[in-house]
C-alpha cells in the first residue's frame, strides 16, 4: 500500500527561527535519549523498545529499559505552576534534539506524520505571551482582567514554549487517498498530536523540568502564524509551557482503577 509522503517531515522552527529537516542518523534509540536520566537499580522485568530510524541505510537500533522506569516518569509528570527561566544545564541544542526525536518517532495513522512543532525560547517565548496578552486584553472584561494578566505574566516567566500543530495538507491528502476513512483522519491526527504532547512533557520531566499545557488557540492562531512565518496549513492545537520548577505539584486525586479497567483472558 502506498502512503502519502508529506513534504515537510521533521520541520522544526527553533527560537532562532532556524528550520531544520530530518535529523542526522543516530545510533542511540530515541527512547535512550528521552529516558536516559532515569536510573533503575533494582532488578525488574524489562521490555525491548525497537525504533526504526528511517535513513538511507535503514539501520535498526534498539535498547532495553525497564517498563517500570517508563511508568515512573509518567507518574512524575505533573502540571507545575509557576515556572522559572532556570533550565539548569539543559542547552538549546539538547531541547531541540529532544523535540526532533519525539517528532520523528511518535506514531501516526498510516505513518501520515501530520505533526508539526515550533519551539520558542528566550525572547521569542516572551513574545508569544506578550501577543497572547494583547489578544486577550481586547476581549476579557475589565473587571476580570487582573486574574488573566497574572496568568499571562506567569507563563511569560517560564523559559520556553512548545507549540503543537497539525498539517492540514497532510490530513486532507490522506482523506483523498483513503476516502473510506476520510472522517477518521482528523480524529487520528489529534490522537497523534496528543501522543507527541505527552511524550515531550514526560521527556522534559526526565530532564528535571516542569511544564503545563495551555490552549489559547484559535484566538492567537493568526498572530502566531504571522510572527513566526508558520505555514497556513499548520493548525495550532496546544502550547506546552516549560521551565524550572519553583515548587511541588499540587495534590492529585485518583478514581478507583477498578471502575476504569477491564481485562479478559490470561497470558
PDB file of N, CA and C in Angstrom, residues 137-222:
ATOM      1  N   UNK A 137      -6.495  40.981  26.118  1.00  0.00           N
ATOM      2  CA  UNK A 137      -6.841  42.293  26.673  1.00  0.00           C
ATOM      3  C   UNK A 137      -8.021  42.906  25.928  1.00  0.00           C
ATOM      4  N   UNK A 138      -8.114  42.613  24.645  1.00  0.00           N
ATOM      5  CA  UNK A 138      -9.164  43.200  23.825  1.00  0.00           C
ATOM      6  C   UNK A 138     -10.522  42.540  24.027  1.00  0.00           C
ATOM      7  N   UNK A 139     -10.555  41.369  24.656  1.00  0.00           N
ATOM      8  CA  UNK A 139     -11.831  40.652  24.772  1.00  0.00           C
ATOM      9  C   UNK A 139     -12.228  40.303  26.212  1.00  0.00           C
ATOM     10  N   UNK A 140     -11.302  40.341  27.131  1.00  0.00           N
ATOM     11  CA  UNK A 140     -11.616  39.997  28.525  1.00  0.00           C
ATOM     12  C   UNK A 140     -12.199  41.223  29.231  1.00  0.00           C
ATOM     13  N   UNK A 141     -13.314  41.073  29.940  1.00  0.00           N
ATOM     14  CA  UNK A 141     -13.909  42.207  30.667  1.00  0.00           C
ATOM     15  C   UNK A 141     -12.917  42.817  31.659  1.00  0.00           C
ATOM     16  N   UNK A 142     -12.993  44.114  31.812  1.00  0.00           N
ATOM     17  CA  UNK A 142     -12.033  44.824  32.656  1.00  0.00           C
ATOM     18  C   UNK A 142     -12.033  44.306  34.084  1.00  0.00           C
ATOM     19  N   UNK A 143     -13.207  43.953  34.606  1.00  0.00           N
ATOM     20  CA  UNK A 143     -13.264  43.505  35.992  1.00  0.00           C
ATOM     21  C   UNK A 143     -12.689  42.098  36.186  1.00  0.00           C
ATOM     22  N   UNK A 144     -12.386  41.419  35.082  1.00  0.00           N
ATOM     23  CA  UNK A 144     -11.780  40.089  35.154  1.00  0.00           C
ATOM     24  C   UNK A 144     -10.327  40.087  34.694  1.00  0.00           C
ATOM     25  N   UNK A 145      -9.827  41.257  34.278  1.00  0.00           N
ATOM     26  CA  UNK A 145      -8.518  41.310  33.648  1.00  0.00           C
ATOM     27  C   UNK A 145      -7.372  41.016  34.602  1.00  0.00           C
ATOM     28  N   UNK A 146      -7.469  41.405  35.848  1.00  0.00           N
ATOM     29  CA  UNK A 146      -6.356  41.223  36.787  1.00  0.00           C
ATOM     30  C   UNK A 146      -5.934  39.760  36.877  1.00  0.00           C
ATOM     31  N   UNK A 147      -6.901  38.869  36.966  1.00  0.00           N
ATOM     32  CA  UNK A 147      -6.597  37.444  37.047  1.00  0.00           C
ATOM     33  C   UNK A 147      -5.935  36.947  35.772  1.00  0.00           C
ATOM     34  N   UNK A 148      -6.462  37.378  34.620  1.00  0.00           N
ATOM     35  CA  UNK A 148      -5.902  36.965  33.338  1.00  0.00           C
ATOM     36  C   UNK A 148      -4.491  37.503  33.154  1.00  0.00           C
ATOM     37  N   UNK A 149      -4.294  38.752  33.539  1.00  0.00           N
ATOM     38  CA  UNK A 149      -2.967  39.362  33.417  1.00  0.00           C
ATOM     39  C   UNK A 149      -1.944  38.615  34.266  1.00  0.00           C
ATOM     40  N   UNK A 150      -2.379  38.159  35.437  1.00  0.00           N
ATOM     41  CA  UNK A 150      -1.484  37.398  36.300  1.00  0.00           C
ATOM     42  C   UNK A 150      -1.062  36.079  35.661  1.00  0.00           C
ATOM     43  N   UNK A 151      -2.006  35.423  35.004  1.00  0.00           N
ATOM     44  CA  UNK A 151      -1.678  34.172  34.314  1.00  0.00           C
ATOM     45  C   UNK A 151      -0.695  34.419  33.182  1.00  0.00           C
ATOM     46  N   UNK A 152      -0.908  35.471  32.426  1.00  0.00           N
ATOM     47  CA  UNK A 152      -0.017  35.781  31.308  1.00  0.00           C
ATOM     48  C   UNK A 152       1.406  36.049  31.800  1.00  0.00           C
ATOM     49  N   UNK A 153       1.508  36.790  32.884  1.00  0.00           N
ATOM     50  CA  UNK A 153       2.825  37.082  33.460  1.00  0.00           C
ATOM     51  C   UNK A 153       3.498  35.799  33.945  1.00  0.00           C
ATOM     52  N   UNK A 154       2.691  34.891  34.484  1.00  0.00           N
ATOM     53  CA  UNK A 154       3.230  33.618  34.970  1.00  0.00           C
ATOM     54  C   UNK A 154       3.795  32.789  33.814  1.00  0.00           C
ATOM     55  N   UNK A 155       3.043  32.703  32.723  1.00  0.00           N
ATOM     56  CA  UNK A 155       3.527  31.938  31.576  1.00  0.00           C
ATOM     57  C   UNK A 155       4.769  32.581  30.966  1.00  0.00           C
ATOM     58  N   UNK A 156       4.775  33.904  30.883  1.00  0.00           N
ATOM     59  CA  UNK A 156       5.923  34.626  30.326  1.00  0.00           C
ATOM     60  C   UNK A 156       7.161  34.410  31.183  1.00  0.00           C
ATOM     61  N   UNK A 157       6.984  34.194  32.474  1.00  0.00           N
ATOM     62  CA  UNK A 157       8.112  33.998  33.374  1.00  0.00           C
ATOM     63  C   UNK A 157       8.804  32.663  33.235  1.00  0.00           C
ATOM     64  N   UNK A 158       8.223  31.754  32.438  1.00  0.00           N
ATOM     65  CA  UNK A 158       8.855  30.454  32.206  1.00  0.00           C
ATOM     66  C   UNK A 158       9.987  30.596  31.192  1.00  0.00           C
ATOM     67  N   UNK A 159      10.632  29.472  30.851  1.00  0.00           N
ATOM     68  CA  UNK A 159      11.804  29.517  29.975  1.00  0.00           C
ATOM     69  C   UNK A 159      11.475  29.354  28.507  1.00  0.00           C
ATOM     70  N   UNK A 160      10.409  28.616  28.207  1.00  0.00           N
ATOM     71  CA  UNK A 160      10.107  28.358  26.803  1.00  0.00           C
ATOM     72  C   UNK A 160       8.707  27.813  26.602  1.00  0.00           C
ATOM     73  N   UNK A 161       8.304  27.733  25.351  1.00  0.00           N
ATOM     74  CA  UNK A 161       7.010  27.180  24.980  1.00  0.00           C
ATOM     75  C   UNK A 161       7.169  26.342  23.719  1.00  0.00           C
ATOM     76  N   UNK A 162       6.529  25.179  23.718  1.00  0.00           N
ATOM     77  CA  UNK A 162       6.475  24.339  22.524  1.00  0.00           C
ATOM     78  C   UNK A 162       5.068  24.455  21.952  1.00  0.00           C
ATOM     79  N   UNK A 163       4.970  24.854  20.698  1.00  0.00           N
ATOM     80  CA  UNK A 163       3.680  24.967  20.016  1.00  0.00           C
ATOM     81  C   UNK A 163       3.447  23.710  19.178  1.00  0.00           C
ATOM     82  N   UNK A 164       2.258  23.131  19.310  1.00  0.00           N
ATOM     83  CA  UNK A 164       1.922  21.903  18.596  1.00  0.00           C
ATOM     84  C   UNK A 164       0.898  22.195  17.498  1.00  0.00           C
ATOM     85  N   UNK A 165       1.175  21.692  16.300  1.00  0.00           N
ATOM     86  CA  UNK A 165       0.315  21.912  15.145  1.00  0.00           C
ATOM     87  C   UNK A 165       0.007  20.585  14.452  1.00  0.00           C
ATOM     88  N   UNK A 166      -1.066  20.591  13.636  1.00  0.00           N
ATOM     89  CA  UNK A 166      -1.341  19.536  12.663  1.00  0.00           C
ATOM     90  C   UNK A 166      -1.237  20.167  11.281  1.00  0.00           C
ATOM     91  N   UNK A 167      -0.599  19.486  10.365  1.00  0.00           N
ATOM     92  CA  UNK A 167      -0.547  19.974   8.990  1.00  0.00           C
ATOM     93  C   UNK A 167      -1.802  19.491   8.264  1.00  0.00           C
ATOM     94  N   UNK A 168      -2.719  20.416   8.003  1.00  0.00           N
ATOM     95  CA  UNK A 168      -3.990  20.045   7.388  1.00  0.00           C
ATOM     96  C   UNK A 168      -3.824  19.582   5.939  1.00  0.00           C
ATOM     97  N   UNK A 169      -2.734  19.966   5.299  1.00  0.00           N
ATOM     98  CA  UNK A 169      -2.471  19.474   3.945  1.00  0.00           C
ATOM     99  C   UNK A 169      -2.275  17.966   3.969  1.00  0.00           C
ATOM    100  N   UNK A 170      -1.575  17.485   4.976  1.00  0.00           N
ATOM    101  CA  UNK A 170      -1.353  16.048   5.124  1.00  0.00           C
ATOM    102  C   UNK A 170      -2.665  15.335   5.427  1.00  0.00           C
ATOM    103  N   UNK A 171      -3.426  15.886   6.360  1.00  0.00           N
ATOM    104  CA  UNK A 171      -4.700  15.265   6.743  1.00  0.00           C
ATOM    105  C   UNK A 171      -5.637  15.171   5.538  1.00  0.00           C
ATOM    106  N   UNK A 172      -5.766  16.246   4.802  1.00  0.00           N
ATOM    107  CA  UNK A 172      -6.651  16.249   3.633  1.00  0.00           C
ATOM    108  C   UNK A 172      -6.140  15.307   2.552  1.00  0.00           C
ATOM    109  N   UNK A 173      -4.827  15.228   2.414  1.00  0.00           N
ATOM    110  CA  UNK A 173      -4.251  14.308   1.438  1.00  0.00           C
ATOM    111  C   UNK A 173      -4.575  12.862   1.771  1.00  0.00           C
ATOM    112  N   UNK A 174      -4.507  12.515   3.064  1.00  0.00           N
ATOM    113  CA  UNK A 174      -4.857  11.167   3.487  1.00  0.00           C
ATOM    114  C   UNK A 174      -6.343  10.893   3.271  1.00  0.00           C
ATOM    115  N   UNK A 175      -7.187  11.891   3.491  1.00  0.00           N
ATOM    116  CA  UNK A 175      -8.621  11.724   3.265  1.00  0.00           C
ATOM    117  C   UNK A 175      -8.915  11.436   1.800  1.00  0.00           C
ATOM    118  N   UNK A 176      -8.189  12.096   0.918  1.00  0.00           N
ATOM    119  CA  UNK A 176      -8.381  11.882  -0.511  1.00  0.00           C
ATOM    120  C   UNK A 176      -7.844  10.524  -0.949  1.00  0.00           C
ATOM    121  N   UNK A 177      -6.717  10.130  -0.373  1.00  0.00           N
ATOM    122  CA  UNK A 177      -6.083   8.886  -0.791  1.00  0.00           C
ATOM    123  C   UNK A 177      -6.820   7.662  -0.253  1.00  0.00           C
ATOM    124  N   UNK A 178      -7.371   7.795   0.949  1.00  0.00           N
ATOM    125  CA  UNK A 178      -8.089   6.681   1.574  1.00  0.00           C
ATOM    126  C   UNK A 178      -9.478   7.171   1.973  1.00  0.00           C
ATOM    127  N   UNK A 179     -10.318   7.391   0.982  1.00  0.00           N
ATOM    128  CA  UNK A 179     -11.624   8.018   1.186  1.00  0.00           C
ATOM    129  C   UNK A 179     -12.512   7.259   2.158  1.00  0.00           C
ATOM    130  N   UNK A 180     -12.352   5.944   2.242  1.00  0.00           N
ATOM    131  CA  UNK A 180     -13.184   5.155   3.137  1.00  0.00           C
ATOM    132  C   UNK A 180     -12.983   5.546   4.601  1.00  0.00           C
ATOM    133  N   UNK A 181     -11.818   6.114   4.922  1.00  0.00           N
ATOM    134  CA  UNK A 181     -11.508   6.540   6.287  1.00  0.00           C
ATOM    135  C   UNK A 181     -11.510   8.062   6.424  1.00  0.00           C
ATOM    136  N   UNK A 182     -12.088   8.752   5.477  1.00  0.00           N
ATOM    137  CA  UNK A 182     -11.985  10.217   5.434  1.00  0.00           C
ATOM    138  C   UNK A 182     -12.426  10.884   6.726  1.00  0.00           C
ATOM    139  N   UNK A 183     -13.487  10.376   7.333  1.00  0.00           N
ATOM    140  CA  UNK A 183     -13.999  11.018   8.545  1.00  0.00           C
ATOM    141  C   UNK A 183     -13.152  10.715   9.767  1.00  0.00           C
ATOM    142  N   UNK A 184     -12.220   9.763   9.666  1.00  0.00           N
ATOM    143  CA  UNK A 184     -11.405   9.358  10.810  1.00  0.00           C
ATOM    144  C   UNK A 184     -10.048  10.067  10.862  1.00  0.00           C
ATOM    145  N   UNK A 185      -9.537  10.492   9.721  1.00  0.00           N
ATOM    146  CA  UNK A 185      -8.186  11.063   9.718  1.00  0.00           C
ATOM    147  C   UNK A 185      -8.039  12.311  10.594  1.00  0.00           C
ATOM    148  N   UNK A 186      -9.016  13.227  10.652  1.00  0.00           N
ATOM    149  CA  UNK A 186      -8.872  14.350  11.585  1.00  0.00           C
ATOM    150  C   UNK A 186      -8.781  13.892  13.043  1.00  0.00           C
ATOM    151  N   UNK A 187      -9.548  12.865  13.388  1.00  0.00           N
ATOM    152  CA  UNK A 187      -9.505  12.322  14.755  1.00  0.00           C
ATOM    153  C   UNK A 187      -8.159  11.671  15.021  1.00  0.00           C
ATOM    154  N   UNK A 188      -7.688  10.885  14.073  1.00  0.00           N
ATOM    155  CA  UNK A 188      -6.402  10.211  14.247  1.00  0.00           C
ATOM    156  C   UNK A 188      -5.254  11.212  14.334  1.00  0.00           C
ATOM    157  N   UNK A 189      -5.346  12.308  13.606  1.00  0.00           N
ATOM    158  CA  UNK A 189      -4.298  13.334  13.668  1.00  0.00           C
ATOM    159  C   UNK A 189      -4.236  13.958  15.059  1.00  0.00           C
ATOM    160  N   UNK A 190      -5.409  14.222  15.644  1.00  0.00           N
ATOM    161  CA  UNK A 190      -5.454  14.768  17.002  1.00  0.00           C
ATOM    162  C   UNK A 190      -4.857  13.781  17.996  1.00  0.00           C
ATOM    163  N   UNK A 191      -5.146  12.494  17.813  1.00  0.00           N
ATOM    164  CA  UNK A 191      -4.607  11.481  18.718  1.00  0.00           C
ATOM    165  C   UNK A 191      -3.085  11.425  18.639  1.00  0.00           C
ATOM    166  N   UNK A 192      -2.534  11.515  17.434  1.00  0.00           N
ATOM    167  CA  UNK A 192      -1.082  11.505  17.278  1.00  0.00           C
ATOM    168  C   UNK A 192      -0.456  12.735  17.925  1.00  0.00           C
ATOM    169  N   UNK A 193      -1.099  13.892  17.741  1.00  0.00           N
ATOM    170  CA  UNK A 193      -0.598  15.121  18.353  1.00  0.00           C
ATOM    171  C   UNK A 193      -0.615  15.013  19.873  1.00  0.00           C
ATOM    172  N   UNK A 194      -1.664  14.398  20.420  1.00  0.00           N
ATOM    173  CA  UNK A 194      -1.739  14.218  21.869  1.00  0.00           C
ATOM    174  C   UNK A 194      -0.611  13.324  22.372  1.00  0.00           C
ATOM    175  N   UNK A 195      -0.282  12.289  21.611  1.00  0.00           N
ATOM    176  CA  UNK A 195       0.832  11.424  21.994  1.00  0.00           C
ATOM    177  C   UNK A 195       2.147  12.195  22.003  1.00  0.00           C
ATOM    178  N   UNK A 196       2.320  13.080  21.012  1.00  0.00           N
ATOM    179  CA  UNK A 196       3.535  13.887  20.951  1.00  0.00           C
ATOM    180  C   UNK A 196       3.610  14.836  22.135  1.00  0.00           C
ATOM    181  N   UNK A 197       2.493  15.462  22.476  1.00  0.00           N
ATOM    182  CA  UNK A 197       2.466  16.367  23.634  1.00  0.00           C
ATOM    183  C   UNK A 197       2.864  15.632  24.907  1.00  0.00           C
ATOM    184  N   UNK A 198       2.292  14.460  25.111  1.00  0.00           N
ATOM    185  CA  UNK A 198       2.596  13.700  26.328  1.00  0.00           C
ATOM    186  C   UNK A 198       4.043  13.226  26.335  1.00  0.00           C
ATOM    187  N   UNK A 199       4.527  12.755  25.191  1.00  0.00           N
ATOM    188  CA  UNK A 199       5.917  12.295  25.101  1.00  0.00           C
ATOM    189  C   UNK A 199       6.886  13.404  25.479  1.00  0.00           C
ATOM    190  N   UNK A 200       6.674  14.604  24.943  1.00  0.00           N
ATOM    191  CA  UNK A 200       7.579  15.711  25.242  1.00  0.00           C
ATOM    192  C   UNK A 200       7.437  16.177  26.685  1.00  0.00           C
ATOM    193  N   UNK A 201       6.228  16.158  27.214  1.00  0.00           N
ATOM    194  CA  UNK A 201       6.016  16.528  28.614  1.00  0.00           C
ATOM    195  C   UNK A 201       6.801  15.580  29.528  1.00  0.00           C
ATOM    196  N   UNK A 202       6.710  14.274  29.243  1.00  0.00           N
ATOM    197  CA  UNK A 202       7.436  13.279  30.035  1.00  0.00           C
ATOM    198  C   UNK A 202       8.943  13.429  29.849  1.00  0.00           C
ATOM    199  N   UNK A 203       9.373  13.695  28.610  1.00  0.00           N
ATOM    200  CA  UNK A 203      10.803  13.846  28.339  1.00  0.00           C
ATOM    201  C   UNK A 203      11.390  15.043  29.077  1.00  0.00           C
ATOM    202  N   UNK A 204      10.655  16.150  29.119  1.00  0.00           N
ATOM    203  CA  UNK A 204      11.129  17.321  29.859  1.00  0.00           C
ATOM    204  C   UNK A 204      11.179  17.035  31.347  1.00  0.00           C
ATOM    205  N   UNK A 205      10.226  16.259  31.839  1.00  0.00           N
ATOM    206  CA  UNK A 205      10.255  15.825  33.239  1.00  0.00           C
ATOM    207  C   UNK A 205      11.509  15.005  33.509  1.00  0.00           C
ATOM    208  N   UNK A 206      11.877  14.139  32.559  1.00  0.00           N
ATOM    209  CA  UNK A 206      13.076  13.318  32.700  1.00  0.00           C
ATOM    210  C   UNK A 206      14.332  14.171  32.790  1.00  0.00           C
ATOM    211  N   UNK A 207      14.286  15.365  32.206  1.00  0.00           N
ATOM    212  CA  UNK A 207      15.428  16.281  32.257  1.00  0.00           C
ATOM    213  C   UNK A 207      15.361  17.221  33.456  1.00  0.00           C
ATOM    214  N   UNK A 208      14.371  17.015  34.330  1.00  0.00           N
ATOM    215  CA  UNK A 208      14.278  17.800  35.554  1.00  0.00           C
ATOM    216  C   UNK A 208      13.460  19.069  35.454  1.00  0.00           C
ATOM    217  N   UNK A 209      12.770  19.276  34.328  1.00  0.00           N
ATOM    218  CA  UNK A 209      11.984  20.493  34.150  1.00  0.00           C
ATOM    219  C   UNK A 209      10.515  20.264  34.491  1.00  0.00           C
ATOM    220  N   UNK A 210       9.803  21.353  34.703  1.00  0.00           N
ATOM    221  CA  UNK A 210       8.370  21.305  34.895  1.00  0.00           C
ATOM    222  C   UNK A 210       7.682  21.875  33.672  1.00  0.00           C
ATOM    223  N   UNK A 211       6.376  21.609  33.543  1.00  0.00           N
ATOM    224  CA  UNK A 211       5.642  22.111  32.384  1.00  0.00           C
ATOM    225  C   UNK A 211       4.154  22.191  32.700  1.00  0.00           C
ATOM    226  N   UNK A 212       3.433  22.958  31.887  1.00  0.00           N
ATOM    227  CA  UNK A 212       1.978  22.992  31.941  1.00  0.00           C
ATOM    228  C   UNK A 212       1.460  23.216  30.529  1.00  0.00           C
ATOM    229  N   UNK A 213       0.309  22.631  30.224  1.00  0.00           N
ATOM    230  CA  UNK A 213      -0.233  22.662  28.875  1.00  0.00           C
ATOM    231  C   UNK A 213      -1.369  23.668  28.778  1.00  0.00           C
ATOM    232  N   UNK A 214      -1.288  24.556  27.781  1.00  0.00           N
ATOM    233  CA  UNK A 214      -2.273  25.612  27.597  1.00  0.00           C
ATOM    234  C   UNK A 214      -2.932  25.512  26.217  1.00  0.00           C
ATOM    235  N   UNK A 215      -4.097  26.155  26.093  1.00  0.00           N
ATOM    236  CA  UNK A 215      -4.845  26.113  24.825  1.00  0.00           C
ATOM    237  C   UNK A 215      -5.460  27.490  24.550  1.00  0.00           C
ATOM    238  N   UNK A 216      -4.647  28.411  24.048  1.00  0.00           N
ATOM    239  CA  UNK A 216      -5.143  29.737  23.692  1.00  0.00           C
ATOM    240  C   UNK A 216      -5.447  29.849  22.203  1.00  0.00           C
ATOM    241  N   UNK A 217      -5.398  28.746  21.508  1.00  0.00           N
ATOM    242  CA  UNK A 217      -5.872  28.677  20.138  1.00  0.00           C
ATOM    243  C   UNK A 217      -7.394  28.517  20.165  1.00  0.00           C
ATOM    244  N   UNK A 218      -8.128  29.031  19.208  1.00  0.00           N
ATOM    245  CA  UNK A 218      -7.653  29.686  17.978  1.00  0.00           C
ATOM    246  C   UNK A 218      -7.477  31.198  18.105  1.00  0.00           C
ATOM    247  N   UNK A 219      -7.597  31.746  19.322  1.00  0.00           N
ATOM    248  CA  UNK A 219      -7.521  33.195  19.490  1.00  0.00           C
ATOM    249  C   UNK A 219      -6.199  33.772  18.984  1.00  0.00           C
ATOM    250  N   UNK A 220      -5.115  33.020  19.165  1.00  0.00           N
ATOM    251  CA  UNK A 220      -3.802  33.553  18.819  1.00  0.00           C
ATOM    252  C   UNK A 220      -3.253  33.005  17.506  1.00  0.00           C
ATOM    253  N   UNK A 221      -4.030  32.189  16.811  1.00  0.00           N
ATOM    254  CA  UNK A 221      -3.514  31.496  15.621  1.00  0.00           C
ATOM    255  C   UNK A 221      -2.946  32.447  14.574  1.00  0.00           C
ATOM    256  N   UNK A 222      -3.696  33.476  14.237  1.00  0.00           N
ATOM    257  CA  UNK A 222      -3.271  34.388  13.163  1.00  0.00           C
ATOM    258  C   UNK A 222      -1.975  35.111  13.526  1.00  0.00           C
TER     259      UNK A 222
END
